[in-house]
Short mmCIF file of C-alpha atoms in Angstrom, two decimals:
data_model
loop_
_atom_site.label_atom_id
_atom_site.label_comp_id
_atom_site.label_asym_id
_atom_site.label_seq_id
_atom_site.Cartn_x
_atom_site.Cartn_y
_atom_site.Cartn_z
CA MET N 27 129.69 107.82 150.48
CA ARG N 28 126.07 107.32 149.42
CA LYS N 29 123.38 107.86 152.04
CA VAL N 30 121.25 104.71 152.17
CA ASN N 31 118.00 104.32 154.07
CA VAL N 32 117.00 100.67 154.59
CA LYS N 33 113.43 100.17 155.77
CA GLU N 34 111.34 97.19 156.73
CA VAL N 35 108.65 96.75 154.10
CA LYS N 36 105.33 97.55 155.77
CA THR N 37 103.14 99.37 153.25
CA LYS N 38 101.68 98.42 149.88
CA ARG N 39 103.78 101.10 148.20
CA GLU N 40 106.97 99.70 149.73
CA MET N 41 106.04 96.18 148.60
CA ASP N 42 105.38 97.54 145.11
CA ASP N 43 108.88 99.07 145.15
CA PHE N 44 110.30 95.74 146.38
CA VAL N 45 108.64 93.78 143.55
CA ARG N 46 109.34 96.25 140.73
CA LEU N 47 112.97 97.06 141.42
CA THR N 48 114.16 94.33 139.07
CA GLU N 49 112.38 95.95 136.11
CA ARG N 50 114.87 98.82 136.27
CA LEU N 51 117.91 96.80 137.35
CA TYR N 52 117.60 94.31 134.48
CA ALA N 53 116.20 96.58 131.79
CA GLY N 54 117.86 95.51 128.55
CA CYS N 55 119.49 92.38 130.04
CA PRO N 56 118.80 89.48 127.64
CA TYR N 57 119.50 86.74 130.21
CA TYR N 58 117.30 87.73 133.15
CA VAL N 59 114.06 85.77 133.66
CA PRO N 60 111.61 87.58 135.98
CA ASP N 61 109.60 86.07 138.78
CA MET N 62 105.85 86.44 138.58
CA ASP N 63 104.81 89.44 140.66
CA THR N 64 102.13 87.40 142.40
CA ASP N 65 104.65 84.71 143.41
CA ILE N 66 106.84 87.29 145.18
CA ARG N 67 103.91 88.86 147.02
CA ASP N 68 102.53 85.45 148.03
CA THR N 69 105.89 84.55 149.61
CA PHE N 70 105.23 87.09 152.38
CA ASP N 71 101.57 86.16 152.91
CA PRO N 72 101.02 83.56 155.68
CA ARG N 73 97.67 82.65 154.13
CA LYS N 74 99.37 81.62 150.88
CA ASN N 75 102.84 80.47 151.96
CA ALA N 76 102.72 77.35 154.13
CA GLY N 77 106.44 77.73 154.84
CA LEU N 78 105.57 80.59 157.16
CA ASP N 79 103.97 78.07 159.51
CA PHE N 80 107.51 77.35 160.75
CA SER N 81 109.52 80.34 159.48
CA GLU N 82 109.85 84.09 159.96
CA ILE N 83 110.45 86.42 157.04
CA GLN N 84 111.02 90.17 156.76
CA PRO N 85 111.48 92.09 153.49
CA PHE N 86 113.65 95.23 153.45
CA ILE N 87 113.84 97.98 150.84
CA ALA N 88 116.70 100.48 150.35
CA TYR N 89 116.27 104.08 149.18
CA ASP N 90 118.91 106.70 148.41
CA GLU N 91 118.84 110.31 149.59
CA ASN N 92 116.54 111.24 146.69
CA GLY N 93 114.00 108.53 147.48
CA ASN N 94 115.05 106.27 144.60
CA VAL N 95 114.87 102.51 145.17
CA VAL N 96 118.42 101.16 145.08
CA GLY N 97 118.15 97.67 146.62
CA ARG N 98 116.08 95.03 148.38
CA ILE N 99 116.59 91.94 150.52
CA ALA N 100 114.62 89.58 152.76
CA GLY N 101 115.66 88.08 156.06
CA ILE N 102 114.47 84.52 156.78
CA VAL N 103 114.67 82.29 159.84
CA ASN N 104 113.60 78.74 159.07
CA HIS N 105 113.18 77.32 162.57
CA ARG N 106 112.56 73.80 161.28
CA ALA N 107 115.82 73.81 159.30
CA ASN N 108 117.78 75.18 162.24
CA GLU N 109 116.37 72.48 164.49
CA LYS N 110 117.11 69.71 161.98
CA TRP N 111 120.67 70.83 161.19
CA HIS N 112 121.51 72.08 164.71
CA THR N 113 122.27 75.60 163.47
CA LYS N 114 121.27 79.17 164.27
CA ASN N 115 121.21 80.55 160.74
CA VAL N 116 119.44 83.58 159.42
CA ARG N 117 119.07 83.39 155.65
CA PHE N 118 118.98 86.22 153.15
CA GLY N 119 117.05 86.03 149.89
CA PHE N 120 115.54 88.23 147.17
CA ILE N 121 118.75 90.27 147.22
CA GLU N 122 119.06 92.89 144.47
CA PHE N 123 121.11 96.10 144.45
CA ILE N 124 122.76 98.68 142.24
CA ASP N 125 126.53 98.52 141.83
CA ASP N 126 127.32 100.45 145.02
CA LYS N 127 128.98 98.80 148.03
CA ASP N 128 127.29 101.22 150.43
CA VAL N 129 123.94 99.81 149.27
CA SER N 130 124.86 96.12 149.44
CA ALA N 131 126.52 96.60 152.83
CA ALA N 132 123.46 98.39 154.26
CA LEU N 133 121.09 95.68 153.02
CA LEU N 134 123.11 92.81 154.46
CA GLU N 135 123.70 94.66 157.73
CA ALA N 136 119.93 95.03 158.08
CA VAL N 137 119.44 91.26 157.85
CA GLU N 138 122.45 90.57 160.08
CA HIS N 139 120.96 92.83 162.78
CA TRP N 140 117.50 91.30 162.33
CA GLY N 141 119.02 87.83 162.71
CA ARG N 142 120.99 88.73 165.84
CA GLU N 143 117.80 90.01 167.44
CA ARG N 144 116.41 86.48 166.99
CA GLY N 145 119.41 84.75 168.49
CA MET N 146 121.08 83.72 165.22
CA ASP N 147 124.88 83.41 165.01
CA CYS N 148 125.42 82.92 161.25
CA ILE N 149 124.00 84.39 158.05
CA GLN N 150 123.77 82.41 154.79
CA GLY N 151 122.31 82.92 151.34
CA PRO N 152 120.89 83.60 148.92
CA MET N 153 118.34 81.03 150.06
CA GLY N 154 114.59 80.85 150.42
CA ILE N 155 112.38 79.42 153.10
CA PHE N 156 112.34 76.04 151.40
CA ASP N 157 114.79 74.13 149.22
CA PHE N 158 112.54 74.45 146.16
CA ASP N 159 112.68 78.25 146.41
CA LYS N 160 115.34 79.99 144.36
CA GLU N 161 118.78 79.73 145.95
CA GLY N 162 122.42 80.36 145.14
CA MET N 163 124.07 83.48 143.69
CA LEU N 164 125.32 83.10 140.13
CA VAL N 165 129.15 83.26 140.08
CA GLU N 166 129.87 82.01 136.52
CA ASP N 167 128.24 82.04 133.04
CA PHE N 168 126.53 85.40 133.28
CA ASP N 169 125.95 85.28 129.51
CA ARG N 170 123.50 82.35 129.63
CA MET N 171 119.72 82.50 129.88
CA GLY N 172 118.24 81.96 133.32
CA SER N 173 115.13 79.93 134.11
CA MET N 174 111.93 80.12 136.13
CA VAL N 175 113.50 78.26 139.07
CA THR N 176 116.95 79.86 139.25
CA ILE N 177 118.52 83.16 140.27
CA TYR N 178 120.17 85.42 137.72
CA ASN N 179 122.38 88.29 138.86
CA PRO N 180 125.11 90.55 137.42
CA PRO N 181 128.82 89.73 137.90
CA TYR N 182 129.28 92.45 140.51
CA TYR N 183 127.00 90.72 143.05
CA PRO N 184 129.51 88.06 144.21
CA GLU N 185 132.27 90.69 144.18
CA HIS N 186 130.30 92.72 146.72
CA LEU N 187 129.60 89.69 148.93
CA GLU N 188 133.25 88.67 149.06
CA ALA N 189 134.38 92.24 149.76
CA LEU N 190 131.98 92.25 152.73
CA GLY N 191 133.58 89.14 154.26
CA TYR N 192 131.19 86.50 152.97
CA GLU N 193 132.69 83.15 151.99
CA LYS N 194 131.56 80.04 150.11
CA GLU N 195 129.42 77.51 151.94
CA VAL N 196 128.28 75.31 149.02
CA ASP N 197 128.03 75.53 145.22
CA TRP N 198 125.42 74.20 142.82
CA LEU N 199 125.87 73.37 139.13
CA GLN N 200 123.38 72.86 136.34
CA VAL N 201 123.71 70.09 133.77
CA ASN N 202 123.00 70.89 130.13
CA ILE N 203 122.66 68.15 127.51
CA GLU N 204 121.84 67.92 123.84
CA VAL N 205 118.92 65.51 123.49
CA PRO N 206 120.14 62.45 121.52
CA LYS N 207 118.02 61.06 118.70
CA ASP N 208 118.12 57.61 120.29
CA VAL N 209 118.43 56.37 123.85
CA PRO N 210 122.16 55.71 124.53
CA ALA N 211 122.93 51.99 124.55
CA LYS N 212 124.12 52.07 128.17
CA TYR N 213 120.78 53.48 129.40
CA ALA N 214 118.77 51.04 127.31
CA ARG N 215 120.80 48.09 128.62
CA VAL N 216 120.60 49.16 132.27
CA ALA N 217 116.87 49.92 131.97
CA ALA N 218 116.26 46.40 130.60
CA LEU N 219 118.26 44.86 133.46
CA SER N 220 116.34 46.90 136.04
CA LYS N 221 113.06 45.63 134.68
CA GLU N 222 114.26 42.01 134.59
CA MET N 223 116.19 41.84 137.88
CA PHE N 224 114.22 44.18 140.16
CA GLY N 225 110.76 44.30 138.57
CA LEU N 226 110.97 48.06 138.01
CA HIS N 227 108.85 49.80 135.39
CA THR N 228 107.93 53.33 134.34
CA ARG N 229 104.40 54.64 134.50
CA LYS N 230 102.62 57.70 133.11
CA LEU N 231 100.31 59.37 135.59
CA THR N 232 97.02 61.06 134.84
CA LYS N 233 95.68 64.13 136.61
CA PHE N 234 93.14 61.81 138.23
CA ASP N 235 96.00 59.66 139.58
CA ILE N 236 97.66 62.75 141.05
CA SER N 237 94.65 64.55 142.51
CA ARG N 238 92.30 61.69 143.45
CA CYS N 239 94.41 58.54 143.81
CA GLY N 240 97.03 60.00 146.12
CA TYR N 241 99.97 60.06 143.70
CA GLY N 242 100.55 63.77 144.26
CA LYS N 243 101.25 63.21 147.94
CA LYS N 244 103.24 60.06 147.15
CA VAL N 245 105.50 62.04 144.79
CA PHE N 246 106.19 64.75 147.36
CA GLY N 247 106.66 62.14 150.07
CA LEU N 248 109.33 60.54 147.89
CA LEU N 249 110.99 63.93 147.36
CA ASN N 250 111.10 64.42 151.13
CA GLU N 251 112.73 61.02 151.61
CA ALA N 252 115.26 61.34 148.77
CA TYR N 253 116.31 64.93 149.45
CA SER N 254 116.36 64.78 153.26
CA PRO N 255 120.19 64.39 153.53
CA LEU N 256 120.94 67.27 151.14
CA PHE N 257 122.25 70.65 152.26
CA GLY N 258 119.65 72.79 154.02
CA TYR N 259 116.68 70.60 153.14
CA THR N 260 113.60 70.55 155.37
CA GLU N 261 110.75 68.15 154.77
CA MET N 262 107.56 69.58 153.25
CA SER N 263 104.47 69.75 155.41
CA ASP N 264 101.08 68.52 154.20
CA ARG N 265 99.99 72.13 153.71
CA GLN N 266 103.06 72.89 151.60
CA ILE N 267 102.38 69.81 149.47
CA GLU N 268 98.79 70.90 148.87
CA THR N 269 100.02 74.37 147.86
CA TYR N 270 102.53 72.96 145.35
CA LEU N 271 99.92 70.62 143.85
CA LYS N 272 97.44 73.44 143.33
CA ARG N 273 100.07 75.79 141.92
CA TYR N 274 102.00 73.49 139.57
CA LEU N 275 99.72 70.60 138.59
CA PRO N 276 97.90 72.73 135.97
CA LEU N 277 101.27 73.56 134.35
CA LEU N 278 102.47 69.96 133.96
CA ASP N 279 102.52 68.13 130.65
CA LEU N 280 102.20 64.64 132.10
CA ARG N 281 103.99 63.13 129.11
CA MET N 282 107.09 64.82 130.56
CA LEU N 283 106.63 63.40 134.06
CA SER N 284 108.12 59.96 134.60
CA VAL N 285 107.59 57.78 137.65
CA VAL N 286 109.15 54.40 138.40
CA GLU N 287 107.41 51.73 140.46
CA ASP N 288 108.57 48.39 141.79
CA GLU N 289 106.78 45.08 141.20
CA LYS N 290 104.44 45.83 144.13
CA GLY N 291 103.36 49.13 142.57
CA GLU N 292 105.25 51.21 145.15
CA LEU N 293 106.72 54.51 143.96
CA VAL N 294 110.52 54.44 143.96
CA GLY N 295 111.46 57.29 141.61
CA VAL N 296 110.13 60.45 139.97
CA ALA N 297 111.40 62.85 137.32
CA ILE N 298 109.45 66.10 136.97
CA THR N 299 110.25 67.96 133.76
CA MET N 300 108.61 70.79 131.81
CA PRO N 301 109.05 72.90 128.70
CA SER N 302 111.26 75.92 129.38
CA LEU N 303 109.22 79.04 130.10
CA SER N 304 112.17 81.45 130.09
CA HIS N 305 111.26 83.39 126.95
CA ALA N 306 107.57 83.40 127.84
CA LEU N 307 108.30 84.83 131.29
CA ARG N 308 110.51 87.51 129.76
CA LYS N 309 107.70 88.51 127.42
CA SER N 310 105.20 88.53 130.28
CA LYS N 311 107.48 90.83 132.34
CA GLY N 312 106.36 88.90 135.40
CA ARG N 313 102.66 89.67 135.04
CA LEU N 314 99.73 87.53 133.93
CA TRP N 315 97.82 90.53 132.57
CA PRO N 316 97.22 91.70 129.99
CA LEU N 317 99.09 89.13 127.84
CA GLY N 318 101.35 87.22 130.20
CA TRP N 319 98.89 84.33 130.46
CA PHE N 320 98.91 83.99 126.66
CA TYR N 321 102.71 83.81 126.39
CA LEU N 322 102.87 81.16 129.12
CA LEU N 323 100.03 79.09 127.67
CA ARG N 324 101.58 79.23 124.21
CA ALA N 325 104.95 78.02 125.55
CA LEU N 326 103.27 75.17 127.42
CA LYS N 327 100.87 74.01 124.70
CA TRP N 328 101.56 75.30 121.20
CA ARG N 329 104.96 76.83 120.53
CA ARG N 330 107.45 75.19 122.85
CA GLU N 331 110.97 76.44 123.32
CA GLU N 332 113.88 74.22 122.26
CA LYS N 333 114.83 73.40 125.84
CA ALA N 334 113.22 71.11 128.40
CA GLU N 335 113.73 71.84 132.09
CA MET N 336 114.46 68.79 134.28
CA PHE N 337 113.41 70.35 137.55
CA LEU N 338 113.32 67.46 140.03
CA VAL N 339 114.77 63.96 139.80
CA ALA N 340 114.52 61.80 142.92
CA VAL N 341 115.06 58.12 143.73
CA ARG N 342 114.12 56.40 146.97
CA PRO N 343 117.35 55.79 148.90
CA ASP N 344 117.05 51.98 148.93
CA TYR N 345 116.72 51.95 145.13
CA GLN N 346 119.59 54.30 144.30
CA GLY N 347 122.14 52.59 142.05
CA LEU N 348 119.62 50.05 140.72
CA GLY N 349 118.99 51.64 137.33
CA VAL N 350 116.07 53.93 138.13
CA ASN N 351 117.72 56.90 136.41
CA ALA N 352 118.28 54.78 133.27
CA LEU N 353 114.55 54.06 133.25
CA PHE N 354 113.85 57.81 133.38
CA PHE N 355 116.12 58.48 130.40
CA ASN N 356 114.74 55.50 128.50
CA ASP N 357 111.26 56.95 128.97
CA LEU N 358 111.89 60.68 128.51
CA ILE N 359 114.36 60.86 125.60
CA PRO N 360 111.79 59.56 123.06
CA VAL N 361 109.21 61.98 124.54
CA TYR N 362 111.59 64.92 124.15
CA ASN N 363 112.22 63.99 120.53
CA ARG N 364 108.51 63.71 119.76
CA LEU N 365 107.88 67.11 121.31
CA GLY N 366 110.77 68.76 119.45
CA PHE N 367 113.16 69.53 122.31
CA ARG N 368 116.81 69.85 121.29
CA TYR N 369 118.27 70.49 124.73
CA ALA N 370 117.52 69.68 128.35
CA GLU N 371 118.82 71.36 131.48
CA THR N 372 118.58 70.33 135.11
CA GLY N 373 117.90 72.55 138.06
CA PRO N 374 120.84 73.37 140.35
CA GLN N 375 122.61 70.29 141.76
CA LEU N 376 125.12 70.29 144.59
CA GLU N 377 128.66 70.07 143.22
CA ASP N 378 129.59 67.33 145.71
CA ASN N 379 126.56 65.14 144.89
CA MET N 380 128.62 62.86 142.68
CA LYS N 381 125.94 60.16 142.41
CA GLU N 382 123.68 62.68 140.75
CA LEU N 383 126.30 64.33 138.54
CA ASN N 384 127.91 61.08 137.33
CA GLN N 385 124.65 59.68 135.95
CA TRP N 386 124.79 62.19 133.07
CA LYS N 387 128.13 61.02 131.61
CA PRO N 388 126.70 58.95 128.72
CA LEU N 389 124.96 62.12 127.48
CA HIS N 390 128.23 64.13 127.31
CA PRO N 391 126.97 66.88 129.63
CA THR N 392 128.12 70.46 130.03
CA PHE N 393 128.24 71.71 133.62
CA THR N 394 127.20 75.35 133.70
CA LYS N 395 125.85 78.25 135.76
CA ARG N 396 127.68 77.74 139.03
CA ARG N 397 125.73 79.24 141.94
CA ARG N 398 126.97 79.80 145.46
CA CYS N 399 125.52 79.95 148.93
CA TYR N 400 127.61 82.38 150.97
CA LYS N 401 127.98 82.43 154.75
CA LYS N 402 129.33 84.73 157.43
CA LYS N 403 129.58 84.47 161.20
CA LEU N 404 127.63 87.10 163.08
#
């Protein structure tokens, strides 16, 4: 039996160990896409993470008897989510460990104990503070490239969880499509009907629209409304919205953002898509300096990858089923062709969200990269 010492992260050195563990764990793995170091550190900083206004978080680091880093995990209590969903859940996230069940057991026991101390009666994860954080442990397709918004992990991770008594709570799937040269006839027909019958139309936003005319807040307000019924979702606060706008607006190619308005000019749908940054992030090794900024800028502006990432697609509930998604496809497929994208992939989508999954059928989708949220009673 391996001797494992799990500690709460309190010092700069321990946080450095927490952040850099993945460099050793995934050395030589061609599918792993690293987080930016600064993004991980900012997660635990109340000045930079607005989610900590209503959540608690505690990172843990595991060392073996020789002082080697062998695992990490974070415990999270999202009080707003627990209040909304009438639960007492402690979440675990940022979980990484060597292939040793003593290590994985010690890490999860640390979060279980931390959660019990706060009155929680169930543990679930991997999840973040907020629904747009990375969530879900990969349980299939370990030989496919990850992305900047998804978790990658080795095949032994879910084996450890299940051996420790964790069971499935929900699964997410990603949708992968080959970008067609022309808009499928069904989408073109439905888009035309939506314009004629409901007065819907697509619009391209400018940075001025987003930052000065209120469209940034309108977009996130729509996301809150559309995603509210989905598993684990908690509405974004104004401070969270401001943080996301500052962090991601500079990265957006607004040709790849599509919004749909009704005849009154009210926002009823948004599709936020970007060039894939997977290879650029791998080259950067999670750091902006000395050359990480160059690899990311090149992937965004000059030498795009073949794949577009369709991160967020949302339709106001009273307009779902009225052709808004067809308008997105009618708008974005020509853009993808002009920019040279051959493939597009969504972010994780709940496997039981059939409205969302069925919309892709005319594009002959492949459903890949199943991810799982596990749970266990405390």
